[in-house]
Amino acid sequence: MQALTEQEYQDWLTAKGLNVPFYERYADWVVDVFRGDFGFSFEKNTEVGPLLAERLIATGILGFWVFALMIPIALITGVVAGMKEGSFQDRAVSFISVFTTSIPEIATAIFLTVIFALGLGWLPTKSAMTQGFDWTQLVLPVMTLVLYDFGYVARMTRASMAEVMTSQYIRTAILKGIPYSRVIMRHALRNALIAPFTVIVLQLNWLLSGVVVVEVFFQYNGFGKMLLDAALFGDIYVIQAGTLAAVFVAVFSQIISDVGYTLLNPRIRFS
Amino acid sequence: MTKSDKPRRLHPKVREAKDLMDRGRMDRREFVRVAALLGVSATAAYAMGGVTPSFAQQGDLPFPQDDSNAKEGGILRVAMQVQKMEDPATYSWVEMSNQTRHMLEHLTFTTPDNVTQPMLAESWEASDDLKTWTFKLRKGVMWHNGDEFTADDVIFNMTRWMDPDVGSSNIGLSTFASMVEEKDGKKQMLPGALEKVDDYTVRLNLSKPVLSVPEDLYNYPTAIVHRSFKPPLSDNPIGTGAYTMTNLKVGERCELKRVTETADGKPFQYWGGKVYLDEIHYYNFDEDNQLTAFASGDVDAIYEFGIEQFELAEALDGEIIEARTAQTLCCRMRVTEKPFDNEKLRQAVIAATDNSVYRDLVFQGRGDIGENHHVSPIHPEYYELPGLKRDVEKAKQLLTEAGYPDGIELTIDVGNTDGPWHQTVTEIMRDQLKDAGITLNINVMPPSKYWEIWDKTPFGATAWTHRPLGTMVLSLGYRSGVPWNETAFASEEFDNALNDAEAVLDTEERREKMKKVEQILQDAAVMVQPIWRPVFTIAAKKVHGYPPHPTQYHQFNKVWLES
């Protein structure tokens, strides 16, 4: 649009219905959204609805694998660390999780790419899926996100586990001579997992915004990249629809977290 | 030219040029270029010039010769930004035109070695005064829908380019600038400027002599669309090329497929001889990501990688292709905006900068040094002015005269539209200006945002692409009142000097004329234009005939893939 004159610009705004007052545009947009019409993307020349759905599914696939790997790793390491506060495994897990979490995703992504893609040549450097869906292209973005995120959940789990392990009923159980493994499995774990559960669900929300860096770096055509492209281009309907989706996920995950917490924690349930 | 044609009259200027060459006043390559512009077939021009073409074409086709080892088939995958294909006449990105180039074609074709040859035009003739140009169109060129390509298509396109409502930048090209006049505040086509002689002949009547007509016709927004064209192109892609667009997802992919039959089911015959690739796929990768995408084999070739990735490129298994270009960055000041309406201030900015260091600092010694007049040493008509000298004391004095004895704070908008080197350039400039008491703030903005304000901002760093002639760029960007005049520079003296230079054939003489043109622009102090950058691209070893092009135009007609 380098050659657009002021008049042409105004004409364009009129043609796209963008020069009416913002509250009118907002009202129109809300009505349209309820009808399932998310508007039109100026940059991509396509309807926003299908675009949004496609990108959310792509990010959903990424997110699924991040969760599928991150949750067991984080819970296991967290529980192992929290079983005995101050032990070697506790220190080791704490160190690793603080270390990986404190490196920004962009740095992790670069390190992993240099090592596994450019150095060893085991994995592709980019995840644009140009030839259709390809599992190997998911590995690096998933690894990056898992490395970044697992430490947080692991430390939450560790703290919760450590607290449970110092409680009276665990001490009583151990003193009663119940085997240690049974104390952990039957008595400690269930209570220790309540706190991490809420944290994990809230990671859903984090993932949707945190995924931007990773998607852009690996050129993965997901929700995050769509949102960034739209923001840079000023693609207003895409931004609106993307924000709506993000808010929906945020509220939804909060509800799941609250309801789940109530179900898991009898003290809340019965009060 | 077909064989049945009578040998055509040799333009007197060709004899003149030959004479100049023989007397050593024009180099051989330049002679070939000029002769080709004046309608001599390239083969003949090369023969007359005694030059072996680096880009030998066959018969009357502008493309390189068929490679006897070539294998047919395969998909060429290229990493590039995938953009909208709305209206070729208003394209403002070379990437858009690359997506289009194998589908829509031009009347002429400029090869990588800067010789312009016939494409959809079969030949042309210029009058002795270079004001009347007659284009004979190639017969038997078929549109994808089965129609035949005729003069109506050409008239339709050129009329559109000169229609102020379309807003095509082509109106700034010398050819079309001399076919329009200012009317009701808008540039409009002069009556009679465009003439349909018969179904296969079109005549352009220019108001002043222009030599670069054929070269202008390969400027990237001059792709010829079908006479029924309505934007957006992507909704109804009809072309004359060997390929058509089958799938476009902006920001993701653009797939082109070889056309085998027309819309009504008849076999489609491409006029331009053999093409080898079945399909050409563009995949969207940002410039920063293209080389790494190539590294992992996602693509076979890329659009471009930046100098900062050169080391990585050398480590990869591919062929690095480097082109010396007239691509540049203009840190230009808009002379109608405060405080840049003050000439003394602009001169202070120029005096405080030292163009000679950018080449080493930004491009590791590659590229050429710019001289603030936007004519490159690789342009044939380049005149070497006395070198620019940095003078901080003079800058301070100018600043005082301009009314800023205590220095001034300026802000430059940078869009990094060609990569992060824009920012590096302005950072060097910031350090240089500091010595003269000018504080430069750098406002980095996203590329697409920059293109919204590039011609409006008081101070901005704008990238300009390569064009084969210096006069072409000057006509597009600095002539009074043309759409792409981002500096708002308006000087009748300059316009006239440029007209003068454009009308001269003798390269030596034209170079002399350019002295004045360059000097006026340099003295006007409208920009710091510190460097001519090289461009780099890379292709896998299995890709044959991937052409380097200074404008990064993709010409894949003879590219083939080893299986």
PDB file of N, CA, C and O in Angstrom, chain B residues 321-343:
ATOM      1  N   ILE B 321      24.733 -17.729  -3.678  1.00  0.00           N
ATOM      2  CA  ILE B 321      24.684 -16.885  -4.871  1.00  0.00           C
ATOM      3  C   ILE B 321      24.666 -15.434  -4.398  1.00  0.00           C
ATOM      4  O   ILE B 321      23.774 -15.031  -3.649  1.00  0.00           O
ATOM      5  N   GLU B 322      25.684 -14.679  -4.812  1.00  0.00           N
ATOM      6  CA  GLU B 322      25.795 -13.287  -4.373  1.00  0.00           C
ATOM      7  C   GLU B 322      25.609 -12.376  -5.579  1.00  0.00           C
ATOM      8  O   GLU B 322      26.154 -12.632  -6.639  1.00  0.00           O
ATOM      9  N   ALA B 323      24.842 -11.324  -5.424  1.00  0.00           N
ATOM     10  CA  ALA B 323      24.677 -10.379  -6.524  1.00  0.00           C
ATOM     11  C   ALA B 323      25.030  -8.978  -6.047  1.00  0.00           C
ATOM     12  O   ALA B 323      24.592  -8.546  -4.980  1.00  0.00           O
ATOM     13  N   ARG B 324      25.834  -8.278  -6.829  1.00  0.00           N
ATOM     14  CA  ARG B 324      26.130  -6.882  -6.555  1.00  0.00           C
ATOM     15  C   ARG B 324      24.923  -6.094  -7.065  1.00  0.00           C
ATOM     16  O   ARG B 324      24.438  -6.350  -8.166  1.00  0.00           O
ATOM     17  N   THR B 325      24.429  -5.177  -6.275  1.00  0.00           N
ATOM     18  CA  THR B 325      23.156  -4.556  -6.639  1.00  0.00           C
ATOM     19  C   THR B 325      23.170  -3.047  -6.431  1.00  0.00           C
ATOM     20  O   THR B 325      24.082  -2.505  -5.828  1.00  0.00           O
ATOM     21  N   ALA B 326      22.121  -2.444  -6.897  1.00  0.00           N
ATOM     22  CA  ALA B 326      21.866  -1.045  -6.573  1.00  0.00           C
ATOM     23  C   ALA B 326      20.735  -0.971  -5.554  1.00  0.00           C
ATOM     24  O   ALA B 326      19.914  -0.068  -5.590  1.00  0.00           O
ATOM     25  N   GLN B 327      20.686  -1.953  -4.657  1.00  0.00           N
ATOM     26  CA  GLN B 327      19.712  -1.884  -3.559  1.00  0.00           C
ATOM     27  C   GLN B 327      20.332  -1.052  -2.451  1.00  0.00           C
ATOM     28  O   GLN B 327      21.516  -1.149  -2.179  1.00  0.00           O
ATOM     29  N   THR B 328      19.508  -0.264  -1.808  1.00  0.00           N
ATOM     30  CA  THR B 328      20.086   0.667  -0.841  1.00  0.00           C
ATOM     31  C   THR B 328      19.110   1.034   0.261  1.00  0.00           C
ATOM     32  O   THR B 328      17.949   0.639   0.234  1.00  0.00           O
ATOM     33  N   LEU B 329      19.636   1.779   1.221  1.00  0.00           N
ATOM     34  CA  LEU B 329      18.813   2.319   2.295  1.00  0.00           C
ATOM     35  C   LEU B 329      18.962   3.838   2.274  1.00  0.00           C
ATOM     36  O   LEU B 329      20.069   4.347   2.364  1.00  0.00           O
ATOM     37  N   CYS B 330      17.851   4.528   2.127  1.00  0.00           N
ATOM     38  CA  CYS B 330      17.885   5.985   2.143  1.00  0.00           C
ATOM     39  C   CYS B 330      17.395   6.485   3.487  1.00  0.00           C
ATOM     40  O   CYS B 330      16.217   6.322   3.812  1.00  0.00           O
ATOM     41  N   CYS B 331      18.296   7.096   4.261  1.00  0.00           N
ATOM     42  CA  CYS B 331      17.870   7.743   5.504  1.00  0.00           C
ATOM     43  C   CYS B 331      17.474   9.148   5.081  1.00  0.00           C
ATOM     44  O   CYS B 331      18.287  10.057   5.054  1.00  0.00           O
ATOM     45  N   ARG B 332      16.218   9.267   4.681  1.00  0.00           N
ATOM     46  CA  ARG B 332      15.835  10.475   3.976  1.00  0.00           C
ATOM     47  C   ARG B 332      15.007  11.407   4.842  1.00  0.00           C
ATOM     48  O   ARG B 332      14.275  10.998   5.723  1.00  0.00           O
ATOM     49  N   MET B 333      15.171  12.687   4.544  1.00  0.00           N
ATOM     50  CA  MET B 333      14.464  13.717   5.294  1.00  0.00           C
ATOM     51  C   MET B 333      13.415  14.333   4.384  1.00  0.00           C
ATOM     52  O   MET B 333      13.681  14.571   3.211  1.00  0.00           O
ATOM     53  N   ARG B 334      12.225  14.534   4.927  1.00  0.00           N
ATOM     54  CA  ARG B 334      11.152  15.068   4.115  1.00  0.00           C
ATOM     55  C   ARG B 334      11.211  16.591   4.182  1.00  0.00           C
ATOM     56  O   ARG B 334      11.012  17.186   5.246  1.00  0.00           O
ATOM     57  N   VAL B 335      11.471  17.190   3.032  1.00  0.00           N
ATOM     58  CA  VAL B 335      11.819  18.611   3.040  1.00  0.00           C
ATOM     59  C   VAL B 335      10.638  19.531   3.323  1.00  0.00           C
ATOM     60  O   VAL B 335      10.811  20.728   3.469  1.00  0.00           O
ATOM     61  N   THR B 336       9.444  18.957   3.399  1.00  0.00           N
ATOM     62  CA  THR B 336       8.285  19.803   3.700  1.00  0.00           C
ATOM     63  C   THR B 336       7.924  19.746   5.181  1.00  0.00           C
ATOM     64  O   THR B 336       6.999  20.411   5.623  1.00  0.00           O
ATOM     65  N   GLU B 337       8.632  18.891   5.935  1.00  0.00           N
ATOM     66  CA  GLU B 337       8.274  18.721   7.346  1.00  0.00           C
ATOM     67  C   GLU B 337       9.298  19.422   8.235  1.00  0.00           C
ATOM     68  O   GLU B 337      10.488  19.440   7.936  1.00  0.00           O
ATOM     69  N   LYS B 338       8.826  19.972   9.328  1.00  0.00           N
ATOM     70  CA  LYS B 338       9.745  20.553  10.306  1.00  0.00           C
ATOM     71  C   LYS B 338      10.497  19.416  10.990  1.00  0.00           C
ATOM     72  O   LYS B 338       9.905  18.363  11.202  1.00  0.00           O
ATOM     73  N   PRO B 339      11.745  19.566  11.375  1.00  0.00           N
ATOM     74  CA  PRO B 339      12.623  20.706  11.114  1.00  0.00           C
ATOM     75  C   PRO B 339      13.401  20.556   9.799  1.00  0.00           C
ATOM     76  O   PRO B 339      14.292  21.319   9.543  1.00  0.00           O
ATOM     77  N   PHE B 340      12.994  19.599   8.987  1.00  0.00           N
ATOM     78  CA  PHE B 340      13.813  19.289   7.813  1.00  0.00           C
ATOM     79  C   PHE B 340      13.547  20.224   6.634  1.00  0.00           C
ATOM     80  O   PHE B 340      14.174  20.104   5.589  1.00  0.00           O
ATOM     81  N   ASP B 341      12.595  21.149   6.823  1.00  0.00           N
ATOM     82  CA  ASP B 341      12.404  22.159   5.790  1.00  0.00           C
ATOM     83  C   ASP B 341      13.562  23.149   5.831  1.00  0.00           C
ATOM     84  O   ASP B 341      13.692  24.001   4.965  1.00  0.00           O
ATOM     85  N   ASN B 342      14.387  23.029   6.846  1.00  0.00           N
ATOM     86  CA  ASN B 342      15.554  23.880   7.011  1.00  0.00           C
ATOM     87  C   ASN B 342      16.765  23.223   6.332  1.00  0.00           C
ATOM     88  O   ASN B 342      17.298  22.230   6.813  1.00  0.00           O
ATOM     89  N   GLU B 343      17.175  23.780   5.212  1.00  0.00           N
ATOM     90  CA  GLU B 343      18.232  23.145   4.423  1.00  0.00           C
ATOM     91  C   GLU B 343      19.554  23.052   5.189  1.00  0.00           C
ATOM     92  O   GLU B 343      20.281  22.071   5.088  1.00  0.00           O
TER      93      GLU B 343
END
